Amino acid sequence: RILKLGPDTRTAVVEPGVTNLAVTKAAAPHGLHYAPDPSSQQVCTIGGNVAFNSGGAHCLKYGMTANHVLGLKVVLANGEVCELGGDSLEQVGPDLTGFFCGSEGLFGIALEITLRLLPRAACFHTVLVGYRTLDMAGDTVSATVESGLLAGAMEIMDRLAMDAAEAAVHAEFPPGSESCLIVELEGTTEQVAAEQPALMKIIEQSQPIEIRVARDADDRMRIWKGRKSAFSAVGRLSPDFIVQDGVVPRRRLGEALRKISNLASDHGLRVANVFHAGDGNLHPLILYRGDVPGELERAEVLAGEILLMCVAMGGSLTGEHGIGLEKKAYLGSMFS
């Protein structure tokens, strides 16, 4: 349940089973929203978001879950119930709420979560760009970040992911392109008007096949529906797939995508790429058939090689999906 919604204080107190999108829906009549927006926001819970410090498409500008949790009531391993943080951005003492976010249930279980709500942006400028190659899209992200523009979101999908999403929701992705980039500016009308020419200049110089600017709110939502349905829609391409989650420095995105393609070819498997390009958080979906002997094992080896590549590039084993049992064996590659 949403226990309390404070439009004046811009806070919400929720129980862990409340879904991410339910918070924004409850806040919307007051001109507010909950900023972290994982692709699974229709079904993922705030308790799960806290456990994994989830991000989402707009985490480049607004940060991860830890940046939006003000306070927690938690039960610790010894049964003690305690309060961390409070309902203010101005906390005293160590940041225990930030410490708890991403701890995957190891420190305790959240009972109540006090969330920070933000005013909804007054204006959006959403652009869908098609490219001949996947690394061209990655290089455009690097150029945008290097220019100093802080986009609300930057997302990349490859042809496999686009085909799956197109079949599911008819998002009208650019035909004939091997990848697409979604860039969204948001803020006040004046801010977006000032940033828009700089963004469009970078995109026009990046040799795109097609540039499509969202015509209106419905068109914008169609583009985002295509992106956010990609994970589940990939089920149309393969009965089984592994969702991987690693991070590389943004300046090396294009290089990382080329390496993932080469690794997939080496193992004779297909990989659909869809990810939060703004913070270098890769989500390669490794397609395999569980009914073919040895194919799952090959997919798991490929998943591990992608993680090791991320670490070798100066990145991380995990962006927002946690460590769990799957990545435990690779922790030694990143930590002593």
mmCIF file of C-alpha atoms in Angstrom:
data_model
loop_
_atom_site.group_PDB
_atom_site.id
_atom_site.type_symbol
_atom_site.label_atom_id
_atom_site.label_comp_id
_atom_site.label_asym_id
_atom_site.label_seq_id
_atom_site.Cartn_x
_atom_site.Cartn_y
_atom_site.Cartn_z
ATOM 1 C CA ARG A 1 0.000 0.000 0.000
ATOM 2 C CA ILE A 2 0.934 3.634 -0.486
ATOM 3 C CA LEU A 3 0.714 4.697 3.165
ATOM 4 C CA LYS A 4 1.157 8.419 2.667
ATOM 5 C CA LEU A 5 1.498 10.840 -0.241
ATOM 6 C CA GLY A 6 2.684 14.361 0.576
ATOM 7 C CA PRO A 7 2.389 16.745 -2.403
ATOM 8 C CA ASP A 8 3.711 19.678 -0.344
ATOM 9 C CA THR A 9 6.744 17.801 0.978
ATOM 10 C CA ARG A 10 7.111 15.893 -2.326
ATOM 11 C CA THR A 11 7.385 12.566 -0.533
ATOM 12 C CA ALA A 12 5.596 9.216 -0.525
ATOM 13 C CA VAL A 13 5.735 6.482 2.117
ATOM 14 C CA VAL A 14 5.137 3.040 0.593
ATOM 15 C CA GLU A 15 5.277 -0.614 1.524
ATOM 16 C CA PRO A 16 7.768 -2.774 -0.409
ATOM 17 C CA GLY A 17 5.150 -4.499 -2.562
ATOM 18 C CA VAL A 18 3.988 -1.292 -4.260
ATOM 19 C CA THR A 19 4.957 -1.273 -7.948
ATOM 20 C CA ASN A 20 7.230 1.420 -9.309
ATOM 21 C CA LEU A 21 4.673 2.792 -11.771
ATOM 22 C CA ALA A 22 1.949 2.922 -9.098
ATOM 23 C CA VAL A 23 3.928 5.614 -7.257
ATOM 24 C CA THR A 24 4.097 7.855 -10.333
ATOM 25 C CA LYS A 25 0.401 7.269 -11.090
ATOM 26 C CA ALA A 26 -0.518 8.304 -7.539
ATOM 27 C CA ALA A 27 1.724 11.379 -7.734
ATOM 28 C CA ALA A 28 0.683 12.467 -11.259
ATOM 29 C CA PRO A 29 -2.449 14.462 -10.226
ATOM 30 C CA HIS A 30 -0.131 16.683 -8.169
ATOM 31 C CA GLY A 31 2.271 17.314 -11.072
ATOM 32 C CA LEU A 32 4.867 14.981 -9.545
ATOM 33 C CA HIS A 33 6.534 11.685 -10.495
ATOM 34 C CA TYR A 34 8.953 9.066 -9.141
ATOM 35 C CA ALA A 35 12.107 9.415 -11.250
ATOM 36 C CA PRO A 36 13.746 5.926 -11.330
ATOM 37 C CA ASP A 37 12.020 4.061 -14.179
ATOM 38 C CA PRO A 38 13.326 0.525 -14.859
ATOM 39 C CA SER A 39 12.024 -1.116 -18.043
ATOM 40 C CA SER A 40 9.967 -3.385 -15.791
ATOM 41 C CA GLN A 41 8.361 -0.438 -13.959
ATOM 42 C CA GLN A 42 4.828 -1.735 -14.558
ATOM 43 C CA VAL A 43 5.549 -4.836 -12.473
ATOM 44 C CA CYS A 44 8.752 -4.295 -10.458
ATOM 45 C CA THR A 45 8.277 -3.373 -6.803
ATOM 46 C CA ILE A 46 9.842 -0.569 -4.780
ATOM 47 C CA GLY A 47 11.179 -3.207 -2.344
ATOM 48 C CA GLY A 48 12.990 -4.900 -5.217
ATOM 49 C CA ASN A 49 14.243 -1.549 -6.528
ATOM 50 C CA VAL A 50 15.725 -0.816 -3.085
ATOM 51 C CA ALA A 51 17.341 -4.270 -2.872
ATOM 52 C CA PHE A 52 19.109 -3.809 -6.239
ATOM 53 C CA ASN A 53 19.467 -0.002 -6.317
ATOM 54 C CA SER A 54 17.639 -0.045 -9.653
ATOM 55 C CA GLY A 55 18.102 2.671 -12.256
ATOM 56 C CA GLY A 56 16.205 2.864 -15.519
ATOM 57 C CA ALA A 57 16.162 4.919 -18.680
ATOM 58 C CA HIS A 58 16.307 8.281 -16.894
ATOM 59 C CA CYS A 59 19.026 7.437 -14.330
ATOM 60 C CA LEU A 60 21.614 9.407 -16.344
ATOM 61 C CA LYS A 61 19.966 12.669 -15.283
ATOM 62 C CA TYR A 62 18.189 11.715 -12.076
ATOM 63 C CA GLY A 63 20.329 8.990 -10.523
ATOM 64 C CA MET A 64 19.541 5.558 -9.129
ATOM 65 C CA THR A 65 17.066 4.418 -6.457
ATOM 66 C CA ALA A 66 19.515 5.385 -3.692
ATOM 67 C CA ASN A 67 19.229 9.018 -4.822
ATOM 68 C CA HIS A 68 15.467 8.946 -4.257
ATOM 69 C CA VAL A 69 15.093 7.007 -0.999
ATOM 70 C CA LEU A 70 14.996 9.398 1.966
ATOM 71 C CA GLY A 71 14.154 6.980 4.753
ATOM 72 C CA LEU A 72 13.583 3.301 5.517
ATOM 73 C CA LYS A 73 11.950 1.255 8.246
ATOM 74 C CA VAL A 74 13.733 -2.095 8.149
ATOM 75 C CA VAL A 75 13.880 -5.338 10.080
ATOM 76 C CA LEU A 76 17.452 -6.521 10.652
ATOM 77 C CA ALA A 77 18.743 -10.089 10.767
ATOM 78 C CA ASN A 78 18.392 -10.206 14.574
ATOM 79 C CA GLY A 79 14.710 -9.206 14.362
ATOM 80 C CA GLU A 80 15.280 -5.614 15.433
ATOM 81 C CA VAL A 81 13.114 -3.033 13.666
ATOM 82 C CA CYS A 82 14.930 0.269 13.095
ATOM 83 C CA GLU A 83 14.544 3.518 11.196
ATOM 84 C CA LEU A 84 17.188 4.757 8.742
ATOM 85 C CA GLY A 85 17.203 8.293 7.376
ATOM 86 C CA GLY A 86 13.993 10.308 7.528
ATOM 87 C CA ASP A 87 11.792 12.424 5.290
ATOM 88 C CA SER A 88 14.265 15.179 4.439
ATOM 89 C CA LEU A 89 17.067 15.602 1.914
ATOM 90 C CA GLU A 90 19.150 17.191 4.692
ATOM 91 C CA GLN A 91 20.187 14.181 6.772
ATOM 92 C CA VAL A 92 22.594 14.137 9.727
ATOM 93 C CA GLY A 93 25.209 11.396 10.147
ATOM 94 C CA PRO A 94 26.192 8.547 7.830
ATOM 95 C CA ASP A 95 24.040 7.821 4.780
ATOM 96 C CA LEU A 96 22.551 4.564 6.031
ATOM 97 C CA THR A 97 19.700 4.591 3.508
ATOM 98 C CA GLY A 98 22.229 4.786 0.655
ATOM 99 C CA PHE A 99 24.178 1.985 2.314
ATOM 100 C CA PHE A 100 21.059 -0.212 2.519
ATOM 101 C CA CYS A 101 20.039 0.369 -1.135
ATOM 102 C CA GLY A 102 21.634 -2.314 -3.299
ATOM 103 C CA SER A 103 22.411 -4.659 -0.405
ATOM 104 C CA GLU A 104 20.233 -7.403 -1.986
ATOM 105 C CA GLY A 105 18.511 -8.297 1.294
ATOM 106 C CA LEU A 106 21.768 -9.062 3.104
ATOM 107 C CA PHE A 107 21.439 -6.197 5.624
ATOM 108 C CA GLY A 108 17.727 -6.610 6.272
ATOM 109 C CA ILE A 109 14.264 -6.342 4.768
ATOM 110 C CA ALA A 110 12.523 -3.036 4.064
ATOM 111 C CA LEU A 111 9.072 -2.637 5.667
ATOM 112 C CA GLU A 112 8.356 0.991 4.763
ATOM 113 C CA ILE A 113 10.174 3.219 2.274
ATOM 114 C CA THR A 114 10.053 7.026 2.170
ATOM 115 C CA LEU A 115 10.543 8.187 -1.409
ATOM 116 C CA ARG A 116 11.447 11.550 -2.867
ATOM 117 C CA LEU A 117 9.089 12.778 -5.608
ATOM 118 C CA LEU A 118 10.090 15.281 -8.298
ATOM 119 C CA PRO A 119 8.097 17.786 -10.362
ATOM 120 C CA ARG A 120 7.196 16.428 -13.779
ATOM 121 C CA ALA A 121 9.139 18.066 -16.613
ATOM 122 C CA ALA A 122 7.200 20.782 -18.458
ATOM 123 C CA CYS A 123 8.622 19.921 -21.876
ATOM 124 C CA PHE A 124 10.096 16.922 -23.714
ATOM 125 C CA HIS A 125 12.066 16.589 -26.951
ATOM 126 C CA THR A 126 12.325 12.905 -27.907
ATOM 127 C CA VAL A 127 14.371 11.761 -30.915
ATOM 128 C CA LEU A 128 14.611 8.282 -32.461
ATOM 129 C CA VAL A 129 17.712 7.871 -34.650
ATOM 130 C CA GLY A 130 18.574 4.919 -36.904
ATOM 131 C CA TYR A 131 22.185 3.873 -37.718
ATOM 132 C CA ARG A 132 23.940 1.474 -40.074
ATOM 133 C CA THR A 133 25.951 -0.094 -37.229
ATOM 134 C CA LEU A 134 25.579 -0.584 -33.495
ATOM 135 C CA ASP A 135 28.833 1.136 -32.605
ATOM 136 C CA MET A 136 27.788 4.303 -34.498
ATOM 137 C CA ALA A 137 24.953 4.670 -32.006
ATOM 138 C CA GLY A 138 27.428 4.135 -29.161
ATOM 139 C CA ASP A 139 29.781 6.759 -30.556
ATOM 140 C CA THR A 140 26.909 9.279 -30.748
ATOM 141 C CA VAL A 141 26.224 8.771 -27.041
ATOM 142 C CA SER A 142 29.897 9.439 -26.285
ATOM 143 C CA ALA A 143 29.817 12.618 -28.390
ATOM 144 C CA THR A 144 26.626 13.847 -26.695
ATOM 145 C CA VAL A 145 27.990 13.337 -23.180
ATOM 146 C CA GLU A 146 31.338 14.882 -24.167
ATOM 147 C CA SER A 147 29.526 18.006 -25.412
ATOM 148 C CA GLY A 148 28.227 18.667 -21.908
ATOM 149 C CA LEU A 149 24.555 18.045 -22.734
ATOM 150 C CA LEU A 150 22.737 16.227 -19.929
ATOM 151 C CA ALA A 151 19.932 14.371 -21.650
ATOM 152 C CA GLY A 152 17.079 12.965 -19.596
ATOM 153 C CA ALA A 153 17.637 9.555 -21.221
ATOM 154 C CA MET A 154 19.783 7.843 -23.864
ATOM 155 C CA GLU A 155 18.892 4.295 -24.871
ATOM 156 C CA ILE A 156 20.235 1.981 -27.585
ATOM 157 C CA MET A 157 18.620 -1.063 -29.225
ATOM 158 C CA ASP A 158 20.062 -3.337 -31.907
ATOM 159 C CA ARG A 159 18.209 -4.877 -34.844
ATOM 160 C CA LEU A 160 17.234 -8.057 -32.974
ATOM 161 C CA ALA A 161 15.716 -6.072 -30.103
ATOM 162 C CA MET A 162 13.971 -3.698 -32.532
ATOM 163 C CA ASP A 163 12.451 -6.579 -34.516
ATOM 164 C CA ALA A 164 11.088 -8.143 -31.325
ATOM 165 C CA ALA A 165 9.626 -4.886 -30.017
ATOM 166 C CA GLU A 166 8.205 -3.993 -33.432
ATOM 167 C CA ALA A 167 6.336 -7.284 -33.584
ATOM 168 C CA ALA A 168 4.982 -6.719 -30.075
ATOM 169 C CA VAL A 169 3.935 -3.054 -30.036
ATOM 170 C CA HIS A 170 4.465 -1.631 -33.588
ATOM 171 C CA ALA A 171 6.797 1.141 -32.421
ATOM 172 C CA GLU A 172 7.837 2.116 -36.000
ATOM 173 C CA PHE A 173 11.584 1.743 -35.581
ATOM 174 C CA PRO A 174 13.703 2.924 -38.552
ATOM 175 C CA PRO A 175 13.673 0.265 -41.303
ATOM 176 C CA GLY A 176 17.022 -0.785 -42.737
ATOM 177 C CA SER A 177 18.963 0.258 -39.628
ATOM 178 C CA GLU A 178 21.120 -2.077 -37.537
ATOM 179 C CA SER A 179 20.653 -0.003 -34.380
ATOM 180 C CA CYS A 180 18.633 2.852 -33.013
ATOM 181 C CA LEU A 181 19.310 5.505 -30.402
ATOM 182 C CA ILE A 182 16.573 7.160 -28.331
ATOM 183 C CA VAL A 183 17.580 10.531 -26.869
ATOM 184 C CA GLU A 184 15.242 12.601 -24.744
ATOM 185 C CA LEU A 185 15.751 16.139 -23.491
ATOM 186 C CA GLU A 186 13.438 17.284 -20.719
ATOM 187 C CA GLY A 187 12.991 20.236 -18.404
ATOM 188 C CA THR A 188 11.524 23.717 -18.665
ATOM 189 C CA THR A 189 10.395 24.907 -22.084
ATOM 190 C CA GLU A 190 13.266 27.417 -22.160
ATOM 191 C CA GLN A 191 15.870 24.810 -21.201
ATOM 192 C CA VAL A 192 14.770 22.296 -23.847
ATOM 193 C CA ALA A 193 14.602 25.042 -26.510
ATOM 194 C CA ALA A 194 18.198 26.034 -25.687
ATOM 195 C CA GLU A 195 19.547 22.454 -25.714
ATOM 196 C CA GLN A 196 17.655 21.185 -28.757
ATOM 197 C CA PRO A 197 19.838 22.801 -31.494
ATOM 198 C CA ALA A 198 23.046 21.472 -29.925
ATOM 199 C CA LEU A 199 21.645 17.930 -29.720
ATOM 200 C CA MET A 200 20.307 17.942 -33.272
ATOM 201 C CA LYS A 201 23.675 19.191 -34.596
ATOM 202 C CA ILE A 202 25.478 16.254 -32.916
ATOM 203 C CA ILE A 203 22.932 13.773 -34.293
ATOM 204 C CA GLU A 204 23.054 15.197 -37.840
ATOM 205 C CA GLN A 205 26.870 14.922 -37.833
ATOM 206 C CA SER A 206 26.746 11.262 -36.721
ATOM 207 C CA GLN A 207 25.754 9.937 -40.197
ATOM 208 C CA PRO A 208 22.329 8.533 -39.271
ATOM 209 C CA ILE A 209 20.059 6.684 -41.688
ATOM 210 C CA GLU A 210 16.937 8.311 -40.271
ATOM 211 C CA ILE A 211 16.029 10.931 -37.656
ATOM 212 C CA ARG A 212 12.520 10.953 -36.229
ATOM 213 C CA VAL A 213 11.394 13.550 -33.694
ATOM 214 C CA ALA A 214 8.310 12.614 -31.655
ATOM 215 C CA ARG A 215 5.389 14.622 -33.028
ATOM 216 C CA ASP A 216 3.356 14.712 -29.828
ATOM 217 C CA ALA A 217 2.880 13.014 -26.446
ATOM 218 C CA ASP A 218 1.292 9.917 -28.034
ATOM 219 C CA ASP A 219 4.191 9.500 -30.450
ATOM 220 C CA ARG A 220 6.668 9.915 -27.579
ATOM 221 C CA MET A 221 4.881 7.207 -25.563
ATOM 222 C CA ARG A 222 4.911 4.892 -28.610
ATOM 223 C CA ILE A 223 8.701 5.230 -28.839
ATOM 224 C CA TRP A 224 9.134 4.517 -25.114
ATOM 225 C CA LYS A 225 6.680 1.627 -25.213
ATOM 226 C CA GLY A 226 8.845 0.059 -27.919
ATOM 227 C CA ARG A 227 11.954 0.422 -25.754
ATOM 228 C CA LYS A 228 10.367 -0.764 -22.521
ATOM 229 C CA SER A 229 8.728 -3.819 -24.090
ATOM 230 C CA ALA A 230 11.997 -5.060 -25.617
ATOM 231 C CA PHE A 231 13.031 -7.429 -22.796
ATOM 232 C CA SER A 232 9.798 -9.413 -22.781
ATOM 233 C CA ALA A 233 9.356 -9.127 -26.566
ATOM 234 C CA VAL A 234 12.682 -10.926 -27.143
ATOM 235 C CA GLY A 235 10.760 -14.044 -26.067
ATOM 236 C CA ARG A 236 9.331 -13.953 -29.601
ATOM 237 C CA LEU A 237 12.842 -14.563 -30.983
ATOM 238 C CA SER A 238 13.980 -17.288 -28.605
ATOM 239 C CA PRO A 239 12.297 -19.533 -26.031
ATOM 240 C CA ASP A 240 15.169 -18.928 -23.591
ATOM 241 C CA PHE A 241 17.592 -16.074 -22.975
ATOM 242 C CA ILE A 242 19.991 -14.835 -20.306
ATOM 243 C CA VAL A 243 19.712 -11.167 -19.327
ATOM 244 C CA GLN A 244 23.201 -9.891 -18.559
ATOM 245 C CA ASP A 245 24.034 -6.638 -16.779
ATOM 246 C CA GLY A 246 27.434 -4.962 -16.817
ATOM 247 C CA VAL A 247 28.837 -1.447 -17.135
ATOM 248 C CA VAL A 248 31.533 0.043 -19.361
ATOM 249 C CA PRO A 249 32.859 3.621 -19.519
ATOM 250 C CA ARG A 250 30.682 5.620 -21.910
ATOM 251 C CA ARG A 251 33.663 6.581 -24.086
ATOM 252 C CA ARG A 252 34.186 2.867 -24.855
ATOM 253 C CA LEU A 253 30.580 1.966 -25.701
ATOM 254 C CA GLY A 254 31.183 1.491 -29.426
ATOM 255 C CA GLU A 255 34.216 -0.720 -28.738
ATOM 256 C CA ALA A 256 32.275 -2.795 -26.183
ATOM 257 C CA LEU A 257 29.410 -3.417 -28.603
ATOM 258 C CA ARG A 258 31.828 -4.603 -31.303
ATOM 259 C CA LYS A 259 33.460 -6.994 -28.834
ATOM 260 C CA ILE A 260 30.089 -8.419 -27.727
ATOM 261 C CA SER A 261 29.231 -9.076 -31.392
ATOM 262 C CA ASN A 262 32.562 -10.862 -31.932
ATOM 263 C CA LEU A 263 32.162 -12.939 -28.747
ATOM 264 C CA ALA A 264 28.648 -13.980 -29.800
ATOM 265 C CA SER A 265 29.965 -15.121 -33.202
ATOM 266 C CA ASP A 266 32.744 -17.100 -31.516
ATOM 267 C CA HIS A 267 30.148 -19.036 -29.490
ATOM 268 C CA GLY A 268 27.649 -19.398 -32.333
ATOM 269 C CA LEU A 269 24.921 -17.577 -30.391
ATOM 270 C CA ARG A 270 22.760 -14.531 -31.025
ATOM 271 C CA VAL A 271 22.801 -11.545 -28.681
ATOM 272 C CA ALA A 272 20.132 -8.828 -28.641
ATOM 273 C CA ASN A 273 21.428 -5.562 -27.203
ATOM 274 C CA VAL A 274 19.170 -3.091 -25.419
ATOM 275 C CA PHE A 275 20.619 -0.858 -22.743
ATOM 276 C CA HIS A 276 20.924 2.397 -20.814
ATOM 277 C CA ALA A 277 23.575 4.038 -22.969
ATOM 278 C CA GLY A 278 23.723 7.227 -20.927
ATOM 279 C CA ASP A 279 25.526 5.547 -18.021
ATOM 280 C CA GLY A 280 27.152 2.700 -19.987
ATOM 281 C CA ASN A 281 24.868 0.063 -18.435
ATOM 282 C CA LEU A 282 24.774 -2.843 -20.932
ATOM 283 C CA HIS A 283 21.927 -5.374 -20.998
ATOM 284 C CA PRO A 284 22.915 -7.957 -23.638
ATOM 285 C CA LEU A 285 20.235 -10.655 -24.006
ATOM 286 C CA ILE A 286 21.942 -13.943 -24.867
ATOM 287 C CA LEU A 287 19.545 -16.131 -26.869
ATOM 288 C CA TYR A 288 19.757 -19.916 -26.571
ATOM 289 C CA ARG A 289 17.594 -23.039 -26.690
ATOM 290 C CA GLY A 290 17.358 -24.888 -23.391
ATOM 291 C CA ASP A 291 16.270 -28.080 -25.163
ATOM 292 C CA VAL A 292 19.546 -28.259 -27.139
ATOM 293 C CA PRO A 293 22.202 -30.101 -25.075
ATOM 294 C CA GLY A 294 25.115 -27.864 -24.126
ATOM 295 C CA GLU A 295 23.580 -24.608 -25.396
ATOM 296 C CA LEU A 296 22.758 -23.224 -21.936
ATOM 297 C CA GLU A 297 26.331 -23.902 -20.835
ATOM 298 C CA ARG A 298 27.664 -22.077 -23.925
ATOM 299 C CA ALA A 299 25.384 -19.129 -23.179
ATOM 300 C CA GLU A 300 26.610 -18.969 -19.579
ATOM 301 C CA VAL A 301 30.257 -18.972 -20.720
ATOM 302 C CA LEU A 302 29.477 -16.104 -23.120
ATOM 303 C CA ALA A 303 27.681 -14.208 -20.316
ATOM 304 C CA GLY A 304 30.801 -14.554 -18.155
ATOM 305 C CA GLU A 305 33.114 -13.387 -20.938
ATOM 306 C CA ILE A 306 30.987 -10.254 -21.389
ATOM 307 C CA LEU A 307 31.324 -9.479 -17.665
ATOM 308 C CA LEU A 308 35.100 -9.957 -17.774
ATOM 309 C CA MET A 309 35.237 -7.630 -20.784
ATOM 310 C CA CYS A 310 33.353 -4.957 -18.816
ATOM 311 C CA VAL A 311 35.819 -5.182 -15.912
ATOM 312 C CA ALA A 312 38.837 -5.156 -18.269
ATOM 313 C CA MET A 313 37.513 -1.924 -19.812
ATOM 314 C CA GLY A 314 37.405 -0.263 -16.407
ATOM 315 C CA GLY A 315 33.716 -0.900 -15.845
ATOM 316 C CA SER A 316 31.696 -2.981 -13.408
ATOM 317 C CA LEU A 317 30.208 -6.462 -13.016
ATOM 318 C CA THR A 318 26.798 -4.991 -12.300
ATOM 319 C CA GLY A 319 24.756 -1.917 -13.046
ATOM 320 C CA GLU A 320 21.393 -2.606 -11.453
ATOM 321 C CA HIS A 321 20.670 -6.347 -11.465
ATOM 322 C CA GLY A 322 22.815 -7.226 -8.481
ATOM 323 C CA ILE A 323 25.363 -9.991 -7.943
ATOM 324 C CA GLY A 324 23.409 -12.944 -6.552
ATOM 325 C CA LEU A 325 24.584 -16.483 -7.327
ATOM 326 C CA GLU A 326 25.242 -15.883 -11.029
ATOM 327 C CA LYS A 327 28.042 -13.310 -10.709
ATOM 328 C CA LYS A 328 29.605 -14.515 -7.463
ATOM 329 C CA ALA A 329 32.320 -16.417 -9.330
ATOM 330 C CA TYR A 330 33.416 -13.224 -11.124
ATOM 331 C CA LEU A 331 33.808 -10.956 -8.086
ATOM 332 C CA GLY A 332 37.528 -11.816 -7.900
ATOM 333 C CA SER A 333 38.062 -10.197 -11.298
ATOM 334 C CA MET A 334 37.019 -6.836 -9.861
ATOM 335 C CA PHE A 335 37.904 -6.981 -6.163
ATOM 336 C CA SER A 336 40.911 -8.295 -4.238
#
